[in-house]
PDB file of C-alpha atoms in Angstrom:
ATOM      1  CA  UNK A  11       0.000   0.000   0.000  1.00  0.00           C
ATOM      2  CA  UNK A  12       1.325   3.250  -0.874  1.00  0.00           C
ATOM      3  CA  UNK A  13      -0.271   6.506   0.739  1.00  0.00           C
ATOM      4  CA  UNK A  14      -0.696   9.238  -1.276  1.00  0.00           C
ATOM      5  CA  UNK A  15      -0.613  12.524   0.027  1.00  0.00           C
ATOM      6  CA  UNK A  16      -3.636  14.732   1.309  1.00  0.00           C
ATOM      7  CA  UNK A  17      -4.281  18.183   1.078  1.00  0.00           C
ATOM      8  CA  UNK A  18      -3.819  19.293   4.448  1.00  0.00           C
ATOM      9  CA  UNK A  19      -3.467  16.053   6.049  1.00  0.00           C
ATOM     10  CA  UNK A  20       0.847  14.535   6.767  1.00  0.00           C
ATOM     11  CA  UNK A  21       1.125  11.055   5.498  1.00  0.00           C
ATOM     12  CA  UNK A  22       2.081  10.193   9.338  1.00  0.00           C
ATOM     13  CA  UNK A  23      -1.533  11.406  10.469  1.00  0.00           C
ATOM     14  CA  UNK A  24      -2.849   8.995   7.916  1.00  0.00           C
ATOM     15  CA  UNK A  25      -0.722   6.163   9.395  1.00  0.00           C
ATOM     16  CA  UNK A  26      -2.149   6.817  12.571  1.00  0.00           C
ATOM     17  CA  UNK A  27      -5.736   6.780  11.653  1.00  0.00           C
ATOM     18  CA  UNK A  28      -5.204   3.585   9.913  1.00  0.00           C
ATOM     19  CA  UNK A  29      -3.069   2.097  12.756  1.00  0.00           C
ATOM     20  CA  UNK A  30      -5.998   3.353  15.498  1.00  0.00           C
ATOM     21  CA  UNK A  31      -8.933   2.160  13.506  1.00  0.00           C
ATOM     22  CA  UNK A  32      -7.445  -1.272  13.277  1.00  0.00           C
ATOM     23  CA  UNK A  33      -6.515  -1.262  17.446  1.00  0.00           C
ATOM     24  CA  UNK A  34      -9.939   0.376  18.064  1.00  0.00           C
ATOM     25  CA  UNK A  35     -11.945  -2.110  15.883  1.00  0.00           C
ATOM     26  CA  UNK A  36     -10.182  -5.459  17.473  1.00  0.00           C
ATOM     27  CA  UNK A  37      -8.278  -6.258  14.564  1.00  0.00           C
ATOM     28  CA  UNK A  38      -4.860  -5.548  16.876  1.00  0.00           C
ATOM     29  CA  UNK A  39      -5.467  -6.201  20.277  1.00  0.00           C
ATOM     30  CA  UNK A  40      -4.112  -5.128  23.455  1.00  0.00           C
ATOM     31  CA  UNK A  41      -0.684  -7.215  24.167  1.00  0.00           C
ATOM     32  CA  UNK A  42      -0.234  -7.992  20.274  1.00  0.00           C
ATOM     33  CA  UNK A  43       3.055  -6.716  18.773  1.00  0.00           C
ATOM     34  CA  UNK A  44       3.096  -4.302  15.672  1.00  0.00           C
ATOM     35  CA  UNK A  45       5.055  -4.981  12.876  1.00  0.00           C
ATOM     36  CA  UNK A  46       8.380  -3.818  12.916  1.00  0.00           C
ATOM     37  CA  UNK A  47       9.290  -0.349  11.453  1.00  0.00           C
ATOM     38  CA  UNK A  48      10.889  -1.943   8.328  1.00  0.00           C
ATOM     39  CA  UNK A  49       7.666  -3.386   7.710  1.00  0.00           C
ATOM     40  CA  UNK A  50       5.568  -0.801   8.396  1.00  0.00           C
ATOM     41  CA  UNK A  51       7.659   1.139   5.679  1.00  0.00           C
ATOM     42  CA  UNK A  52       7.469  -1.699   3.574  1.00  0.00           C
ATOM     43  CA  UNK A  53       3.497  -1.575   3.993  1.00  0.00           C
ATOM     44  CA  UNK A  54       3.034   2.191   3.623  1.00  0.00           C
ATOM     45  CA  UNK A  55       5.674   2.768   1.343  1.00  0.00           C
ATOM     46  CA  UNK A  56       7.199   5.605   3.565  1.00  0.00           C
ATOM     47  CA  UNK A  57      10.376   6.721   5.443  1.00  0.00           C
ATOM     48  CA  UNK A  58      11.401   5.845   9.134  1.00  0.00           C
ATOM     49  CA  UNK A  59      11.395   9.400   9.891  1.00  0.00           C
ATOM     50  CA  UNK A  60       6.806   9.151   9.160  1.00  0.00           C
ATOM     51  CA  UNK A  61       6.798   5.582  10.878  1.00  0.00           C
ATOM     52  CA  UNK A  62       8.035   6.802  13.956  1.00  0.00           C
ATOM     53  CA  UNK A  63       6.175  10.384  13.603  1.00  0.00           C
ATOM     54  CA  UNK A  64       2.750   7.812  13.836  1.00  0.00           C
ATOM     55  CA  UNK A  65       3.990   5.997  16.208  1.00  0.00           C
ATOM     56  CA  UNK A  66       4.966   8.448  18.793  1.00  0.00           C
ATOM     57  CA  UNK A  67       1.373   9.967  17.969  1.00  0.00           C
ATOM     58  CA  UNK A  68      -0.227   6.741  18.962  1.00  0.00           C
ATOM     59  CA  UNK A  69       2.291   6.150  22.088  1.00  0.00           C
ATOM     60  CA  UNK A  70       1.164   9.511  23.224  1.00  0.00           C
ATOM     61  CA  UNK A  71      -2.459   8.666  22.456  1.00  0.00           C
ATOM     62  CA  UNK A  72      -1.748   5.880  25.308  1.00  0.00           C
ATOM     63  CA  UNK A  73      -2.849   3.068  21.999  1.00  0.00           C
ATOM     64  CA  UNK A  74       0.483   1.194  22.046  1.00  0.00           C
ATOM     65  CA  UNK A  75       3.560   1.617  23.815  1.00  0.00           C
ATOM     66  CA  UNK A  76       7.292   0.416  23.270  1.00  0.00           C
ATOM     67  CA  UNK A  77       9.759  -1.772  24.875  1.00  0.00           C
ATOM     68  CA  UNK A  78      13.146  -1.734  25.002  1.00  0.00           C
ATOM     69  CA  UNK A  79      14.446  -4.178  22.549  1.00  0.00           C
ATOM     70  CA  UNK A  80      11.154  -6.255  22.238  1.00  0.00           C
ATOM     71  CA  UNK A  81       9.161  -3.688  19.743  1.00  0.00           C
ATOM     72  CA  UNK A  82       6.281  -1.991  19.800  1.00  0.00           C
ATOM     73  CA  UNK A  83       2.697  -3.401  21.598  1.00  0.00           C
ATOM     74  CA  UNK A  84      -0.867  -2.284  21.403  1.00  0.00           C
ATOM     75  CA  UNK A  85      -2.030  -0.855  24.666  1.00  0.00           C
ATOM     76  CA  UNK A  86      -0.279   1.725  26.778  1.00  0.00           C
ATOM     77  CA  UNK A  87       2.176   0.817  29.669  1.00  0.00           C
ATOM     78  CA  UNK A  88       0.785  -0.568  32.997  1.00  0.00           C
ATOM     79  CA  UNK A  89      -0.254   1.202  35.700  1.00  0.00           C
ATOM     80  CA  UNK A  90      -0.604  -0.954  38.892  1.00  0.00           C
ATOM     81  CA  UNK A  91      -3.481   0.630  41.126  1.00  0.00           C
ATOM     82  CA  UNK A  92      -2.204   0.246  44.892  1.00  0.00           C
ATOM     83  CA  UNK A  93      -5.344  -0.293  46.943  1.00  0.00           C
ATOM     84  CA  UNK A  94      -5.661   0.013  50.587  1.00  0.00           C
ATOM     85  CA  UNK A  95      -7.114   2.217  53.451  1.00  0.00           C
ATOM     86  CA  UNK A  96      -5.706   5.412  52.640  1.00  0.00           C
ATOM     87  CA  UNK A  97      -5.091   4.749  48.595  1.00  0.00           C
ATOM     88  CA  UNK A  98      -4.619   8.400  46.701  1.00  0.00           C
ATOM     89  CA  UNK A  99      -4.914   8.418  43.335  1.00  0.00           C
ATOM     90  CA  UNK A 100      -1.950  11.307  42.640  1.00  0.00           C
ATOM     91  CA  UNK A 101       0.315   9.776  45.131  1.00  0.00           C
ATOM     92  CA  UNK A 102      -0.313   6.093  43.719  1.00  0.00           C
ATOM     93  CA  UNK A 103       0.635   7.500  39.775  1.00  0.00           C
ATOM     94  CA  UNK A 104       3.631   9.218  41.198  1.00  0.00           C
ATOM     95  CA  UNK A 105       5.037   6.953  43.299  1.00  0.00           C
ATOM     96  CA  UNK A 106       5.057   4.648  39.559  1.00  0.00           C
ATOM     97  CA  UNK A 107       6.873   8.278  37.497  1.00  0.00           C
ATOM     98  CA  UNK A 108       3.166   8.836  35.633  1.00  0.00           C
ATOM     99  CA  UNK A 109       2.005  12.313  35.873  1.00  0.00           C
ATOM    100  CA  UNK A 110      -1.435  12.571  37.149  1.00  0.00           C
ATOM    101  CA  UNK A 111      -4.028  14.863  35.911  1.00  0.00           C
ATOM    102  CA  UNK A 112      -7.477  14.992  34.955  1.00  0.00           C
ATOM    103  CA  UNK A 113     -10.140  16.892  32.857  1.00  0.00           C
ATOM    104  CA  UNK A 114     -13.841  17.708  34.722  1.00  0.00           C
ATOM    105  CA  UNK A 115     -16.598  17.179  32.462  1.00  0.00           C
ATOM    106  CA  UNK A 116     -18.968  18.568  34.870  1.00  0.00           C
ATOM    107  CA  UNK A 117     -20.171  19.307  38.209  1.00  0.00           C
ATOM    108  CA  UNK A 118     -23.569  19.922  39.623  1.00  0.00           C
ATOM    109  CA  UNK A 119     -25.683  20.028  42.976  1.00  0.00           C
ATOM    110  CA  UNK A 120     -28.465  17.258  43.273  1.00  0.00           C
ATOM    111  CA  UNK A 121     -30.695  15.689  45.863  1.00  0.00           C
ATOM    112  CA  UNK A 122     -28.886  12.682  46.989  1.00  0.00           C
ATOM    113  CA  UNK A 123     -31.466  10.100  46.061  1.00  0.00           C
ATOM    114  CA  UNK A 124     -31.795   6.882  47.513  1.00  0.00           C
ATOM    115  CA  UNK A 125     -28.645   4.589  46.386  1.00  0.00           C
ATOM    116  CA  UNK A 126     -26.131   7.759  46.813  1.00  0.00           C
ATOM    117  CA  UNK A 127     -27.816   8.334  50.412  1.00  0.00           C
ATOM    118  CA  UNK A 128     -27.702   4.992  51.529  1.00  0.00           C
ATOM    119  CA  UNK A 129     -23.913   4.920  50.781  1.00  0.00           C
ATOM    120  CA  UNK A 130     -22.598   8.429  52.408  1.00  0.00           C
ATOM    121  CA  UNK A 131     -25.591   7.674  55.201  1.00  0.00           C
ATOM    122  CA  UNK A 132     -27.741  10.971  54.203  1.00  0.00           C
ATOM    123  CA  UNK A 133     -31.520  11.196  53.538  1.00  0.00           C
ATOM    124  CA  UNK A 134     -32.128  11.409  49.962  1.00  0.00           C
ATOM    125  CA  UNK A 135     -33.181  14.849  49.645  1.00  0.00           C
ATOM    126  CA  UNK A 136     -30.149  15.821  51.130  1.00  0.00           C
ATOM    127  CA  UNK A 137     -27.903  17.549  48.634  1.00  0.00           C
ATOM    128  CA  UNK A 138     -24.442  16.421  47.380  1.00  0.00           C
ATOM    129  CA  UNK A 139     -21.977  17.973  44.876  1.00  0.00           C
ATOM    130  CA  UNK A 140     -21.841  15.141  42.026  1.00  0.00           C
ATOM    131  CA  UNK A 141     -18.656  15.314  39.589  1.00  0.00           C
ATOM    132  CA  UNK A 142     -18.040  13.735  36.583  1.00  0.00           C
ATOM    133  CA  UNK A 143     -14.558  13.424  35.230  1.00  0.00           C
ATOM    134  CA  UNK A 144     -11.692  12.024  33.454  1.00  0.00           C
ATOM    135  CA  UNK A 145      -8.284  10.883  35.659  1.00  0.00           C
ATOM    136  CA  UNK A 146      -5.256  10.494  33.498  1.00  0.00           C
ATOM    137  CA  UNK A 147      -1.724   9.431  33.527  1.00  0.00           C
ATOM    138  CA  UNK A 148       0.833  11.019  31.290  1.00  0.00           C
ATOM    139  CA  UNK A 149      -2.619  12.452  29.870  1.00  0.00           C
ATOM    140  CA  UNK A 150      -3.785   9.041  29.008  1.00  0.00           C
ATOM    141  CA  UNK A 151      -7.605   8.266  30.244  1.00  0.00           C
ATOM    142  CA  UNK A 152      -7.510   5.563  32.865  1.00  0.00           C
ATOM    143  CA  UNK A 153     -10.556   6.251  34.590  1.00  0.00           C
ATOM    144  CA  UNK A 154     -13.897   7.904  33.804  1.00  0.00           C
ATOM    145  CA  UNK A 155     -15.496   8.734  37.683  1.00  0.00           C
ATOM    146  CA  UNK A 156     -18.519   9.949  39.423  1.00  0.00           C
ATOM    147  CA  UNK A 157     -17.825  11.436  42.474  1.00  0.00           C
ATOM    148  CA  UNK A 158     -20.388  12.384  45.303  1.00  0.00           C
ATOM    149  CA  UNK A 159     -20.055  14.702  48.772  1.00  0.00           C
ATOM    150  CA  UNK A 160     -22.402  15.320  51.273  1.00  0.00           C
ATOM    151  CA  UNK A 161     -22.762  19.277  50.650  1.00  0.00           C
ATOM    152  CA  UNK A 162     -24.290  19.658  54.430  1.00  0.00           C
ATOM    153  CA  UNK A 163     -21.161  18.762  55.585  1.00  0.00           C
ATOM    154  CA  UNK A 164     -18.753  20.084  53.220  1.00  0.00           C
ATOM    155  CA  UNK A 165     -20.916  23.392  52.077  1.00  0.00           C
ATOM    156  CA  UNK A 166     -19.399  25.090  49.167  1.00  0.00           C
ATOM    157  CA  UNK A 167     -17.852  22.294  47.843  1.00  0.00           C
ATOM    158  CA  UNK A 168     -17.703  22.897  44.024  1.00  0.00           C
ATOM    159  CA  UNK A 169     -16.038  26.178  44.580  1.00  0.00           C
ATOM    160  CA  UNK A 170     -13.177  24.601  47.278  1.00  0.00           C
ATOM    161  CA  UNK A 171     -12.678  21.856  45.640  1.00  0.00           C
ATOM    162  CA  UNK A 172     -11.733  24.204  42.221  1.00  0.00           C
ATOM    163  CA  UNK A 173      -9.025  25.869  44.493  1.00  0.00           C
ATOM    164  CA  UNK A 174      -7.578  22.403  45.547  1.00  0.00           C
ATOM    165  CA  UNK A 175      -5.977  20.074  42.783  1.00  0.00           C
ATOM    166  CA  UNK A 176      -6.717  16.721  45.363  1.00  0.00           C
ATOM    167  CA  UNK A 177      -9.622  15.670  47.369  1.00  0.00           C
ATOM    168  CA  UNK A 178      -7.324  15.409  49.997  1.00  0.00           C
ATOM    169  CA  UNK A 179      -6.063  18.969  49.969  1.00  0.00           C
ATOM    170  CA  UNK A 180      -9.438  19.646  49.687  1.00  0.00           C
ATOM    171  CA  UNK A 181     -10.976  17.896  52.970  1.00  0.00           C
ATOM    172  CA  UNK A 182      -7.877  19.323  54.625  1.00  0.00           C
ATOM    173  CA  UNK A 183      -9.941  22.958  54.104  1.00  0.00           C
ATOM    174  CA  UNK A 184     -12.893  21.621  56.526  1.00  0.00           C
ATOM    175  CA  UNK A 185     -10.492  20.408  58.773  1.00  0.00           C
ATOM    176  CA  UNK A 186     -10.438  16.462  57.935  1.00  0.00           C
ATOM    177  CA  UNK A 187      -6.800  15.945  57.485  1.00  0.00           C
ATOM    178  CA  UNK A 188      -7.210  12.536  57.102  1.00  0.00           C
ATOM    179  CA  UNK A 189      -9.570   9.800  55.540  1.00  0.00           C
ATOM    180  CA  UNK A 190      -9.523   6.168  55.240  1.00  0.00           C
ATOM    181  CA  UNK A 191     -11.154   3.828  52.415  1.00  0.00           C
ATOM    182  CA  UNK A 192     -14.051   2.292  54.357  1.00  0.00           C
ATOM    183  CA  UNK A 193     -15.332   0.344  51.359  1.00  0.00           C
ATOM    184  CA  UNK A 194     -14.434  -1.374  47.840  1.00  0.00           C
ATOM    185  CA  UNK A 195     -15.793  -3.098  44.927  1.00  0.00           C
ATOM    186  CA  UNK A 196     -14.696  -4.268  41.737  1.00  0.00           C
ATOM    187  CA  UNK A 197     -16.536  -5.901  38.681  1.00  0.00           C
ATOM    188  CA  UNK A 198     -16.146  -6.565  35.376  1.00  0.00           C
ATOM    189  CA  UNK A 199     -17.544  -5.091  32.321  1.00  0.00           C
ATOM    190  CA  UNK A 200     -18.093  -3.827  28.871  1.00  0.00           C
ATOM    191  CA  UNK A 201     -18.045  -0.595  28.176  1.00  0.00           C
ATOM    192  CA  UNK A 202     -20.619   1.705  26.166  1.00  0.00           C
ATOM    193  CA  UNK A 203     -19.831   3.284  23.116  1.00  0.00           C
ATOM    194  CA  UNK A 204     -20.289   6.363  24.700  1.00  0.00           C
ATOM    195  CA  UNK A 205     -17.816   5.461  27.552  1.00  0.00           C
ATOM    196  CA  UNK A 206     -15.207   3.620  25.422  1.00  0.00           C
ATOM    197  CA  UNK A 207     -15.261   6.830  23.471  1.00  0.00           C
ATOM    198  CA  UNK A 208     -14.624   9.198  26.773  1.00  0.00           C
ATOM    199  CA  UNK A 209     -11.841   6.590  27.672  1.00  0.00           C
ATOM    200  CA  UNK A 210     -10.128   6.403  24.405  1.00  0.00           C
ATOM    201  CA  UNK A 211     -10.525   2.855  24.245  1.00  0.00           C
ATOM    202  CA  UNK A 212     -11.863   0.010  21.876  1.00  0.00           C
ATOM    203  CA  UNK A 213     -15.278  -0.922  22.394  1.00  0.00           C
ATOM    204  CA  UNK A 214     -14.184  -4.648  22.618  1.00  0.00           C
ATOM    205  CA  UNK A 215     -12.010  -3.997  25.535  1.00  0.00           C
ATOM    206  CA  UNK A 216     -13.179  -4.239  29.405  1.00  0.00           C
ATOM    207  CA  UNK A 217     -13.893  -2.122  32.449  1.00  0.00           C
ATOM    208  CA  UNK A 218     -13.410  -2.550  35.272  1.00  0.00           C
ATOM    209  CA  UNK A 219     -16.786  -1.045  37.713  1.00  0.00           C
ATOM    210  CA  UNK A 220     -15.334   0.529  40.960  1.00  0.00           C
ATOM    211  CA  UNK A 221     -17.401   1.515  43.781  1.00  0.00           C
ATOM    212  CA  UNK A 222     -15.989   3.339  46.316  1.00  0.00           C
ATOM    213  CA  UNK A 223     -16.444   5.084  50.445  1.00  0.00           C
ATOM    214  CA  UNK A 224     -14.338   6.985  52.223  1.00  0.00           C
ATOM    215  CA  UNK A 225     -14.771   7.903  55.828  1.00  0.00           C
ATOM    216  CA  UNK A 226     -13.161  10.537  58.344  1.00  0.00           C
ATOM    217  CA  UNK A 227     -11.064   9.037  61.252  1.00  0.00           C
ATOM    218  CA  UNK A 228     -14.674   8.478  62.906  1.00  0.00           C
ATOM    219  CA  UNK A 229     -16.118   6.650  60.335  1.00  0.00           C
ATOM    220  CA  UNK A 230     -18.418   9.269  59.015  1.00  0.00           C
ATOM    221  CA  UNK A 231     -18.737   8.773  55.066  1.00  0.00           C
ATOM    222  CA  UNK A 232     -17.130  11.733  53.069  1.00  0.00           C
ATOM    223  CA  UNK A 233     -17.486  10.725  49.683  1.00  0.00           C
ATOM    224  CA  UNK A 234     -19.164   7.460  47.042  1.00  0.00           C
ATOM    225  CA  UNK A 235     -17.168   7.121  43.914  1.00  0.00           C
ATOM    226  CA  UNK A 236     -18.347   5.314  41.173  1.00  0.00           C
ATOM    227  CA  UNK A 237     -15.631   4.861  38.362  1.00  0.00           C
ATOM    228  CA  UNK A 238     -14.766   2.513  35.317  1.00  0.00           C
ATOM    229  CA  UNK A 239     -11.246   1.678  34.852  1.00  0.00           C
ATOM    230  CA  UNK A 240      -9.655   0.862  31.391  1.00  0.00           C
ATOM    231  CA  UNK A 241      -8.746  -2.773  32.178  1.00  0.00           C
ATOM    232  CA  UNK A 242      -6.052  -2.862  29.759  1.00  0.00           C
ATOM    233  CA  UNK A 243      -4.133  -0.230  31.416  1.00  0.00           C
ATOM    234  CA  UNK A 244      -4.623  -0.851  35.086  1.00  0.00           C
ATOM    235  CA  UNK A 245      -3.823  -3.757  37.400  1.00  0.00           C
ATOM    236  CA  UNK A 246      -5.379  -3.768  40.815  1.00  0.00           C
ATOM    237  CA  UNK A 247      -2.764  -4.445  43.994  1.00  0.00           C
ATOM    238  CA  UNK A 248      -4.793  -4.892  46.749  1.00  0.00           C
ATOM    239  CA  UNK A 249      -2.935  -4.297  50.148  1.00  0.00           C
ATOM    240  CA  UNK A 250      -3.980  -5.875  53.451  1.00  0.00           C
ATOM    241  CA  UNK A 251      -6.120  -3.821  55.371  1.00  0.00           C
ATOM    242  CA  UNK A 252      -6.322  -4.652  59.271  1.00  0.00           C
ATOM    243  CA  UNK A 253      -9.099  -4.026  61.476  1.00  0.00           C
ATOM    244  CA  UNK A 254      -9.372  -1.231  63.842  1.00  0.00           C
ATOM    245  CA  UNK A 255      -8.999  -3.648  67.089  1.00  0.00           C
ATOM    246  CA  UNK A 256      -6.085  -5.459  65.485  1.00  0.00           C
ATOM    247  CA  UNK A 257      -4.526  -1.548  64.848  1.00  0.00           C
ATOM    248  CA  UNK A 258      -5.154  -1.434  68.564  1.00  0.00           C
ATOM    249  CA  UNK A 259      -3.955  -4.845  69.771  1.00  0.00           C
ATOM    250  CA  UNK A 260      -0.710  -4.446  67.824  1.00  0.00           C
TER     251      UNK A 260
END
């Protein structure tokens, strides 16, 4: 196959494209190994120089990623998700040299209703702030989450929690300097168009369905979250969590 050239388009951009459509439809799946640069040049009758140039693109896009003399493999690199009582989602990326960040789709103030009450123990008129984001690492989607707060406990939430970069920094603004995870669950699924889409992801590849607690040193719930991870690009490490009277006994 030789490309031709576009008006406006560089033959590397076309590469890409071709290269994503064929990871995002299932023909390449996550873990396979791409075809070697020579034969990528071979196939698209182009130079090194555009190989790479698509390559990099689709590295950055967090669609393959490289390995030191082994090649190139669809899927980005690994990120193993430490889980335990106090597990941080900035700390636990940089701890591993990914940069965390994150992109807020929205935020809004709703009655609490009765599956969101039940878990942060409110009535279900009660409001909570509810926000709806990405989490990234190296600016590659690993999570898509729903996050909920009481707001009669935290009260201007959505405006503190815009001044604070973590939900720890954040809590540290009422005074709760510290928080614990009280509850967690993981399942298995497949994603939605829609939510493959928001994660970057082929529809063919799982989730992983996260629900989450966290309590203040007393117990008291301080926030649900309710997240899919991109099961090709996280690992779970789940740490031992000890009971309070074993803390004690010890």
């Amino acid at each position: 196959m030789n490309l031709r050239r576009q008006p406006g388009e560089a033959l590397w951009r076309r590469i890409e494209k071709l290269l994503a459509g064929e990871i995002n439809s299932g023909e390449l799946t996550p873990g396979n190994r791409l075809p070697t640069e020579p034969a990528l040049m071979e196939r698209f009758g182009v130079s090194r120089a555009t190989v790479r140039q698509a390559l990099g693109s689709l590295e950055r896009r967090g669609l393959v990623h490289a390995e030191q003399g082994r090649g190139t493999f669809v899927g980005p690199r690994r990120l193993s998700y430490s889980l335990s009582e106090r597990t941080r989602f900035s700390r636990n990326l940089i701890e591993q040299g990914f940069e965390p960040s994150g992109r807020l789709l929205f935020e809004r103030v709703i009655p609490a209703g009765p599956v969101v009450g039940a878990r942060l123990a409110v009535p279900d008129w009660q409001s909570v702030s509810h926000r709806h984001g990405i989490g990234e690492a190296d600016g590659i989607p690993i999570e898509l989450a729903d996050v909920f707060v009481p707001i009669d406990r935290f009260p201007d939430w959505p405006a503190v929690k815009a001044q604070h970069v973590t939900y720890t920094a954040a809590f540290a603004h009422y005074g709760v300097r510290d928080y614990r995870r009280l509850s967690t669950r993981i399942e298995a699924r497949m994603p939605t168009e829609e939510e493959a889409a928001l994660l970057d992801q082929p529809v063919t590849s799982p989730v992983f369905v996260m629900t989450r607690v966290d309590a203040d040193p007393d117990g008291r719930p301080i926030l649900y979250g309710h997240a899919l991870w991109c099961a090709d690009r996280v690992t779970f490490d789940i740490e031992e969590i000890r009971s309070q009277a074993h803390r004690t006994s010890a």
